[in-house]
Every structure is written in C-alpha cells, then in structure tokens.
XYZ file of C-alpha atoms in Angstrom:
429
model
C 73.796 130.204 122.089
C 75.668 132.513 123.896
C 79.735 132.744 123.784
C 82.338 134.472 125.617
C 85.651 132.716 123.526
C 88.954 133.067 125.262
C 90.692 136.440 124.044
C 93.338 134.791 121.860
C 90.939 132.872 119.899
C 88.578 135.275 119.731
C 90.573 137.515 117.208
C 91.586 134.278 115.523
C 90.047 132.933 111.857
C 89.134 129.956 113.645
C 87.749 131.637 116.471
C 85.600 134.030 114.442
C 84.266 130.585 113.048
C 83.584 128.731 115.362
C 82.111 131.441 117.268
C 79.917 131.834 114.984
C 78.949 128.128 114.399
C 78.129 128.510 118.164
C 75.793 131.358 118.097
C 73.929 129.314 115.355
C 72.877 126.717 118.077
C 69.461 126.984 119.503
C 70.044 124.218 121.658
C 66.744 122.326 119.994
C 67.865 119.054 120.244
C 66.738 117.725 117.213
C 70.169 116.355 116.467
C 70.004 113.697 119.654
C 67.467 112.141 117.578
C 69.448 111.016 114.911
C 72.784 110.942 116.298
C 74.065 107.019 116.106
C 76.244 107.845 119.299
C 73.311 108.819 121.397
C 70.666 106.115 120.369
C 73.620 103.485 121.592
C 74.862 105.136 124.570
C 71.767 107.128 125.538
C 74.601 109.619 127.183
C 74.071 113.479 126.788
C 77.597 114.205 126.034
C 77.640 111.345 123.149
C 75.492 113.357 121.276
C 75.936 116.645 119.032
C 74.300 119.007 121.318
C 76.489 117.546 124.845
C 79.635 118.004 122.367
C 78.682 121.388 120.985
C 78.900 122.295 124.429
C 81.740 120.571 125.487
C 83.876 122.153 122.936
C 82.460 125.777 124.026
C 83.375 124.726 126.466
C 86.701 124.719 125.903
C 86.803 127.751 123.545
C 86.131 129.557 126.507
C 88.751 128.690 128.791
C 88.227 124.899 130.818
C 90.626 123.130 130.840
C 90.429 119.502 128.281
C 90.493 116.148 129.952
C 90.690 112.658 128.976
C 87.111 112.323 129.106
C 86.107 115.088 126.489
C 88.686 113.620 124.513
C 86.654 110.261 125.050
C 83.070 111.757 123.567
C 84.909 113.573 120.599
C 86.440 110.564 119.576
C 83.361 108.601 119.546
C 81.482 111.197 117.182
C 81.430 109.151 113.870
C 81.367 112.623 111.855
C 78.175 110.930 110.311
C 76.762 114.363 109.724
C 73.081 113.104 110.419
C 72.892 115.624 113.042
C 73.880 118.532 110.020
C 70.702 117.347 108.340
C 68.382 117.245 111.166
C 69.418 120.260 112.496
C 66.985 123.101 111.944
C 69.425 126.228 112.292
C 72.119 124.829 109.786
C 75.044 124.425 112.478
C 78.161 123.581 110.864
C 78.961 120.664 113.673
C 81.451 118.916 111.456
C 83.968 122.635 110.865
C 83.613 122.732 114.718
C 84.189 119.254 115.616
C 87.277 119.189 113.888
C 88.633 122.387 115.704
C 87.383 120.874 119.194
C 89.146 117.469 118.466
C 92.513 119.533 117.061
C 92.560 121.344 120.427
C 92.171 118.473 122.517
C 94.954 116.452 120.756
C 97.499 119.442 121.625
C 96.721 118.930 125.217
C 95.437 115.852 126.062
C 98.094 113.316 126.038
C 96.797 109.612 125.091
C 97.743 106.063 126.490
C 100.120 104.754 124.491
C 98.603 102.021 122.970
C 96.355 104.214 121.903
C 99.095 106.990 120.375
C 101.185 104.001 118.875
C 97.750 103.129 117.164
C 96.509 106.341 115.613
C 100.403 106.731 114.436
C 100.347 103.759 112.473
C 97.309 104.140 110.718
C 98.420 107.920 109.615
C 101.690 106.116 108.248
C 100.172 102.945 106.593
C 96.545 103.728 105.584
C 97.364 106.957 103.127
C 100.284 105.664 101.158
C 99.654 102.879 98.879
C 102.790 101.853 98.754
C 102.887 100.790 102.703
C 99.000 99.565 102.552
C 98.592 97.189 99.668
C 101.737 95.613 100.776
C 100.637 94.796 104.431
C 97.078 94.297 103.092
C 98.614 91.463 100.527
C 100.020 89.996 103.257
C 97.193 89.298 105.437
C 94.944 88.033 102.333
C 97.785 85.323 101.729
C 97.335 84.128 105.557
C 93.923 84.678 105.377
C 92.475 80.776 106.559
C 94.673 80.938 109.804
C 93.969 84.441 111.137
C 90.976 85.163 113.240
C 87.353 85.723 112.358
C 87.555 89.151 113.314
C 90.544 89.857 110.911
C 89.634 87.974 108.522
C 86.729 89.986 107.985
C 88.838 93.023 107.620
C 90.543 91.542 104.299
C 88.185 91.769 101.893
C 88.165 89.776 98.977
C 87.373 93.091 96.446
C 87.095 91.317 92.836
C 90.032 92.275 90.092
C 90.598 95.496 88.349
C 90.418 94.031 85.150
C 90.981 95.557 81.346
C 90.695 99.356 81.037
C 89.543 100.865 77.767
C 92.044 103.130 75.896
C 89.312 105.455 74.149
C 89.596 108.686 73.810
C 86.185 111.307 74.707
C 85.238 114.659 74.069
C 84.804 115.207 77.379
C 87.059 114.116 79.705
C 87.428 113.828 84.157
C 89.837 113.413 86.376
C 89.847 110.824 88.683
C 91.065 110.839 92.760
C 93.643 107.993 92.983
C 92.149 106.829 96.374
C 94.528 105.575 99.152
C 93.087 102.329 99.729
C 90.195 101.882 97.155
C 92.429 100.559 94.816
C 93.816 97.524 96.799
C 90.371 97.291 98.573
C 88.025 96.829 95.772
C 90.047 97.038 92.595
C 86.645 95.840 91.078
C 84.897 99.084 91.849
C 87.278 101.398 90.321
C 88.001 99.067 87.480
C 83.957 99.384 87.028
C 83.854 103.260 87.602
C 86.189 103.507 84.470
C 84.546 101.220 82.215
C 81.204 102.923 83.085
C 82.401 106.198 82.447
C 84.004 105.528 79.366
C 80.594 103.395 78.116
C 78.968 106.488 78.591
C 81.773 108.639 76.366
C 83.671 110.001 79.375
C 87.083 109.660 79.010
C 89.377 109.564 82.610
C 92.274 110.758 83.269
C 94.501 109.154 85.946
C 97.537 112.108 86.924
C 98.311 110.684 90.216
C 98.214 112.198 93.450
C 96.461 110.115 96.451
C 94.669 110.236 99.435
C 92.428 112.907 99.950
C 93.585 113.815 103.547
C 90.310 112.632 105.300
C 92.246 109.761 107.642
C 94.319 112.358 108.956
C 91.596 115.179 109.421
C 89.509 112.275 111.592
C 92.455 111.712 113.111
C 92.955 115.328 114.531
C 96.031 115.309 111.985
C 95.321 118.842 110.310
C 98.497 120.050 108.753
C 99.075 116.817 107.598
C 95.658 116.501 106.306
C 96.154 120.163 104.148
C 99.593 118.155 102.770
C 97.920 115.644 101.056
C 95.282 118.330 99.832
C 97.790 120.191 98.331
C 100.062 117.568 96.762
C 95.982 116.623 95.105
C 95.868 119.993 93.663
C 99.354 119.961 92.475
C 98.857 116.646 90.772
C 95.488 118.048 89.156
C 95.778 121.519 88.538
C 97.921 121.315 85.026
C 94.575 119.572 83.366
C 92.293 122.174 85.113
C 94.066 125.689 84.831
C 92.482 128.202 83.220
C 95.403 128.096 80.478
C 94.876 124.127 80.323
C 94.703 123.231 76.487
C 92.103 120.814 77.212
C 90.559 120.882 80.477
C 89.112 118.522 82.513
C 84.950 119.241 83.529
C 84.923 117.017 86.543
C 86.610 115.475 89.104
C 85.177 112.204 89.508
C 85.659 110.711 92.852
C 84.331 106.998 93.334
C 84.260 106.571 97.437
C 81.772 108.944 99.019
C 83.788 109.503 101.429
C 86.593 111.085 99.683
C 84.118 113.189 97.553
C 83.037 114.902 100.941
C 86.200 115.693 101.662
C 87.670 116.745 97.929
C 84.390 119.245 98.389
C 85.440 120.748 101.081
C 88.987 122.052 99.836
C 87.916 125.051 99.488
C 87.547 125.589 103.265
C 90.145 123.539 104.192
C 92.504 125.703 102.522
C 91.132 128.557 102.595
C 93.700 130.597 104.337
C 97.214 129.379 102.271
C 97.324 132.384 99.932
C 98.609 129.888 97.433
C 96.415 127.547 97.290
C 93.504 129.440 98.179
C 91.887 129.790 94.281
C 93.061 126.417 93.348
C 91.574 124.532 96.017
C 88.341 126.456 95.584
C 88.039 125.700 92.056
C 88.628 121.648 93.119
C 85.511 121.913 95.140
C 83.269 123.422 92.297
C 84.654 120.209 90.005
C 84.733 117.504 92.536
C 81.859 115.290 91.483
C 80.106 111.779 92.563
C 79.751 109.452 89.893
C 75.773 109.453 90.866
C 76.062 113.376 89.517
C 77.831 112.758 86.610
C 75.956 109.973 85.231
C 72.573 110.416 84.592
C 69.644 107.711 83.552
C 69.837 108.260 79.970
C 74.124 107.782 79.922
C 73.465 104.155 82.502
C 70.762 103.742 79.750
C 72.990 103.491 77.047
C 75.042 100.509 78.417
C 73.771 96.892 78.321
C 71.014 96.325 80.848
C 72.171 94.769 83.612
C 69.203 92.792 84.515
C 69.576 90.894 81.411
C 72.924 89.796 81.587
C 72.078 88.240 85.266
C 72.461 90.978 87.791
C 69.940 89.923 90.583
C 66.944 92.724 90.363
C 66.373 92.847 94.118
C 68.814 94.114 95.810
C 69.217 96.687 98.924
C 71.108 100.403 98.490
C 72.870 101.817 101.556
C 73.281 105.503 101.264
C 76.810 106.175 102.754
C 76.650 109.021 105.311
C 78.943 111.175 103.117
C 76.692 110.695 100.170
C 73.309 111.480 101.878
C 74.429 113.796 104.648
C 78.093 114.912 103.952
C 77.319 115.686 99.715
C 73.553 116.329 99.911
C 73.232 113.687 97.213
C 70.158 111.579 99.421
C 68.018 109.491 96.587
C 70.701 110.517 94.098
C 71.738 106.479 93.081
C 68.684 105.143 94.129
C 66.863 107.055 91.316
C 69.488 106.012 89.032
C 69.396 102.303 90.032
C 65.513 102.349 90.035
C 65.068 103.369 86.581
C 67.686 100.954 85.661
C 65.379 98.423 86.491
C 66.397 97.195 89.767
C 63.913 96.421 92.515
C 65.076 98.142 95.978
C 64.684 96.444 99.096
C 63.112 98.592 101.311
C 65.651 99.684 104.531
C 64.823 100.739 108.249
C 66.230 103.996 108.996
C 68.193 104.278 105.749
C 69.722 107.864 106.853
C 71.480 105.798 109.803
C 75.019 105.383 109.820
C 76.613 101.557 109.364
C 79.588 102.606 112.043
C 82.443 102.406 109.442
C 83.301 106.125 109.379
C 86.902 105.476 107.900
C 89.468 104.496 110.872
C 86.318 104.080 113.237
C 85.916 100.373 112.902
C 89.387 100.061 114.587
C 89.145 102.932 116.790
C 85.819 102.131 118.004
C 85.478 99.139 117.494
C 82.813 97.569 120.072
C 80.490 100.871 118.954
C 81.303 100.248 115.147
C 80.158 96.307 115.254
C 77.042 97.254 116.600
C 75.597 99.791 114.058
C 76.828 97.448 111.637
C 74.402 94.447 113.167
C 71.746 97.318 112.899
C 72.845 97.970 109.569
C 72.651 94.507 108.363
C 69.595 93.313 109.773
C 67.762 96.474 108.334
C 69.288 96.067 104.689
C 68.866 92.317 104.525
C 65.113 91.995 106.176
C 63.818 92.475 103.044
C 65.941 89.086 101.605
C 67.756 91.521 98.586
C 70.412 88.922 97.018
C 73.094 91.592 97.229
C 73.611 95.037 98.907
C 75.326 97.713 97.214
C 76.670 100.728 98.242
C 79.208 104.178 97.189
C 82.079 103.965 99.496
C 84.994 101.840 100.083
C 84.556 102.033 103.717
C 81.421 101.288 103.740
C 81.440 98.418 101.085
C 84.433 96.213 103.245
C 82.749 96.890 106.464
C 79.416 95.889 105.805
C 80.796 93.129 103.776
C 82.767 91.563 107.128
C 79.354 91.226 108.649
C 76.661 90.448 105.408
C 75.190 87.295 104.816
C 74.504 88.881 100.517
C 77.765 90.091 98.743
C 78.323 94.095 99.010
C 79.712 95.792 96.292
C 79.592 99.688 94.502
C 76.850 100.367 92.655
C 78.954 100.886 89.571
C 79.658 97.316 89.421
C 76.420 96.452 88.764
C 76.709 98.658 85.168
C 80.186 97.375 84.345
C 80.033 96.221 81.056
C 83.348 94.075 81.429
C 82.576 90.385 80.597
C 81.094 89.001 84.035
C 77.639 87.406 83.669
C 78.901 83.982 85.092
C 79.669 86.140 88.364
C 76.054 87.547 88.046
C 74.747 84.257 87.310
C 76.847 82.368 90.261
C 75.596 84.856 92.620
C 72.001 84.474 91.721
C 72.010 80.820 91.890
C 73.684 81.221 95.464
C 71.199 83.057 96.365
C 68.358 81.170 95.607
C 69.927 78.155 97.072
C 70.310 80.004 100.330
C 66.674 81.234 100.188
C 65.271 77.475 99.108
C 67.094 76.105 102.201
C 65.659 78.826 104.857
C-alpha cells in the first residue's frame, strides 16, 4: 500500500511505524473473512481492511469525524484478522495509534465521555472495583436480568499453600480477576504450587490494557511501569534469587504484559526493564506442561465432568500465538472436548466492550454459546476473566478457567453437584 504521511508524522517514531505497518498491506482481504465486526455488520469500514484505510487516512492529512471514531470503536482488537492476514500487518500497533489520534480530536457525547471516564477510574483499581462490585452482588435478586448477569458469582479464593519451590514465578495481581473469580486465581496457585512452583505475589496491578482500549495511552504506560517497578527487585540481574516466569492467569493481560517491550520502548528508563518483562511473561498453558498436570490428582476421578467445551480466548489463540496450547493439555488429562463451530471466533467480551458495545457484544456471545454448547458439554471452560463472566451471563453449563478443573483444593461435592445437575437437565430435554 502506498503512503504519503503528513510531514510531522512522517519524521515521528510512530510515524515511521505505522508507515511501515501500512506499506505491509496488500489490500488482500483475507482479514474481512474473519473479522467478527464485518460478518455482523457486513459494512466495509467495520472490517480491518476499511479501517486500515481509514486511519491512512488520517495519517495523511483528512480530517477525523465522529463516524471514523464510530468504526474504530467497534474493532474488538480480536486480532483474528493478525492471523489471517497473509503479509503479517501489525493491525493491532496501528489501531491503537488511529484510535489515540481520533480521541485528541474528536470530541464525544457526553454520556458517552462520562462513561469511558468511569470505567478508567473504577475498573483498574481494586480498591474502587471490588467495593462497587460487592455492592451489586448483595442487591443482586432485585436488579435487572441484564445486570444481574454482569455480577458473577466467581467461587471463593480459598486456602493458599505456604511451600516453598526451587523454582519460583511471579504472579500479575490482576485488576478485577481477583474479585471476579477469586476461584480461578485461588486454583492457578494451588496448581502451580502442586506442580513445585512456588508464586510470588509483590503487588502491582492492572496491566494497563483497559486504558490502552480505551485510547488512554499515557495512562496505560503508568500502570506498565508501576508493574515493572513492583517486579523488577525479584527479576534484576543482581536479584539473589530470581524469578523464571511471570505467570499471568487472564489471557488477556498476558497479551498485554507481552507487549511491554513495545509499549515502552521509547522511555530510556524503562526501556531494558520492560523488554526483559516480555521475554518472562508467561501463560499458565506454557508453564505447565502434561507431565507437571500429570502429577496432581486426576480430575476425572474426583468428579470433574469429562465432556466439556474449551473456548480459546482471542488473546490466547490470536493475541499470544498459544492456539491448541490448553486443549492439548486438557486432552491428555483425560477430558473429552466438545467439538466448537468456528472456535477462532471471538465471544464479543473484549474487556470494556460488553458495555461499550453492547448490542454487538450480546450477539457474538449468542453465537458463542450456541456453538460451545451444541455439542451438550456439562461445563465450558475457558483462560480469561473476561471471557469466563461474559460467557457465563449468557450459558446454560457453568464457565470457569481451566485451572479450576486441576485444583487440588477439597471440592469434589462441587464436581459431583454439577454433574448431577447436569444430567438432570439432559434427562428432562
């Protein structure tokens, strides 16, 4: 494709890249085919390639509008169209600089501005979420169906172990993973320690991904760098005893931690350190392998259903690369996978994109759901928070991480329950 960028960003870092994610497009196409956007709205400029444009665009002098604000916001940053694509464009590096530009000059209704605000001041900080998030679960009976299936009822922490490994990972203190589905990280850590990994908590928080969606990206590189500072004394170079992995339990969140390294790749001081997060930020799926799952009791036999159905979060599969990673692992664990329709599609949570978008969210979930449950799996599982509540507002099976399925906490009457639900639902359809 060919460019002619605007003089002042053409001499520009960001210029220079995404000029050169530009030139990289050969127009093909391909990526309409698996773009979530495009197969709803069948529009041009919903897809990758109409917003590729669209943001040349702009590099090269129109002036933005309300309307390519519109089509940039309703980009789920799925990636599918990264995989597809042929030539290797980097579409997510230059949606984010399209949708930064925009926000500068585009001003937005203000229900709309009030909105976005609040989720950049509630969703990253704990202490503000879990609050409000207690709060609605307590009036939970009298509020809507819609909201109520926004309050998730995620399990308990529960007891976690006090060993002590040989090797040892740190572990991303997720903004709202913790108040979410307490059960999933309570899991991660018993799994990890079962398998002789010992984790190490230091703090920190969110990862910076709600405000880089949100067109947020100084505020995004804040919460990068208050990671880093929170991490880096356990994985210096001088560190006594450091850390080999960061483990990091929501897919989503991994994709991000990955990406550090270009994130911050012009601060001077954080430059090496952030770089260095990226090589250590790890899924759970790659630091666990068959033999370590193997190790803790089978599952199967202390009443986890067998059939079930695996939804590969978009940031697993298409954001880390890692497609087939946790199905392997849950396969020769024993369990039987449901087979799913379209399993690289995306189930419309994409982080703040359920409230943003809502309308456009609901309906890849019913797509979602009716693919994963068609082949009658007694629960679904999944590798991101976002994923896990959002599916689970719509599901007629429980959703949960895959990790819970290997916890080796005490819960075979929860197993057990759920299996006996289950057949009762099938005996009565």
């Amino acid at each position: 494709m060919q460019t002619n960028l605007l003089s002042e960003l053409a001499s520009t870092d960001a210029g220079l890249e995404a000029d050169r994610i530009l030139r990289s497009c050969v127009h093909c196409g391909f990526c309409t085919a698996t773009c979530p956007t495009y197969q709803l709205l069948g529009d041009e400029l919903d897809g990758p390639r109409g917003r590729i444009y669209q943001i040349k665009s702009l590099l090269e002098g129109d002036e933005p509008t309300r309307t390519v604000q519109t089509h940039l916001d309703r980009c789920l940053t799925c990636l599918n169209c990264m995989t597809t694509c042929p030539s290797g464009v980097q579409y997510d590096k230059l949606l984010a600089t399209g949708r930064e530009l925009v926000e500068e000059q585009v001003q937005r209704p203000l229900t709309e501005r009030l909105l976005r605000r609040v989720l950049r001041l509630v969703v990253p900080y704990p202490r503000r979420f879990t609050p409000l998030l207690k709060l609605g679960q307590s009036v939970r009976p009298l509020l809507p169906a819609t909201l109520k299936a926004k309050l998730p009822d995620g399990g308990a922490l529960g007891p976690l172990p006090q060993s002590r490994h040989r090797r040892r990972v740190l572990m991303l203190e997720n903004c709202v993973e913790p108040a979410l589905t307490p059960a999933a990280v309570g899991a991660a850590i018993r799994v990890l320690d079962a398998a002789g990994i010992e984790v190490i908590r230091p703090g920190g928080g969110c990862c910076g991904a709600v405000s880089e969606h949100l067109a947020a990206g100084d505020e995004a590189r804040g919460f990068m760098r208050r990671n880093i500072d929170a991490w880096w004394p356990y994985m210096a170079p001088d560190a006594a005893d450091p850390a080999e992995a960061i483990v990091v339990t929501a897919s989503g969140c991994g994709a991000m931690v990955k990406d550090y390294g270009h994130h911050l790749r012009d601060d001077p001081a954080y430059t090496h350190k952030a770089a260095r997060v990226s090589e250590l930020a790890r899924d759970p799926a790659e630091l666990l392998s068959a033999e370590d799952l193997a190790r803790l009791p089978d599952p199967i036999a202390r009443g986890v259903p067998q059939h079930i159905a695996f939804h590969p979060p978009c940031t697993l599969q298409h954001g880390q690369g890692l497609m087939g990673r946790v199905e392997g692992l849950l396969r020769a664990a024993g369990f039987e996978l449901s087979p799913v329709r379209d399993a690289h599609s995306c189930c419309g949570s994409a982080g703040t994109y359920s409230i943003l978008q809502a309308e456009l969210s609901n309906q890849l979930r019913a797509r979602k759901l009716e693919a994963l449950e068609q082949g009658g799996p007694a629960l679904i599982a999944t590798a991101n928070v976002g994923c896990q509540t959002h599916l689970a507002g719509g599901a007629e099976v429980p959703v949960v991480h895959w990790l819970e399925l290997f916890d080796p906490a005490p819960a075979a009457r929860r197993w057990q329950g759920l299996r006996a639900d289950t057949s009762t639902q099938s005996a009565a359809a």
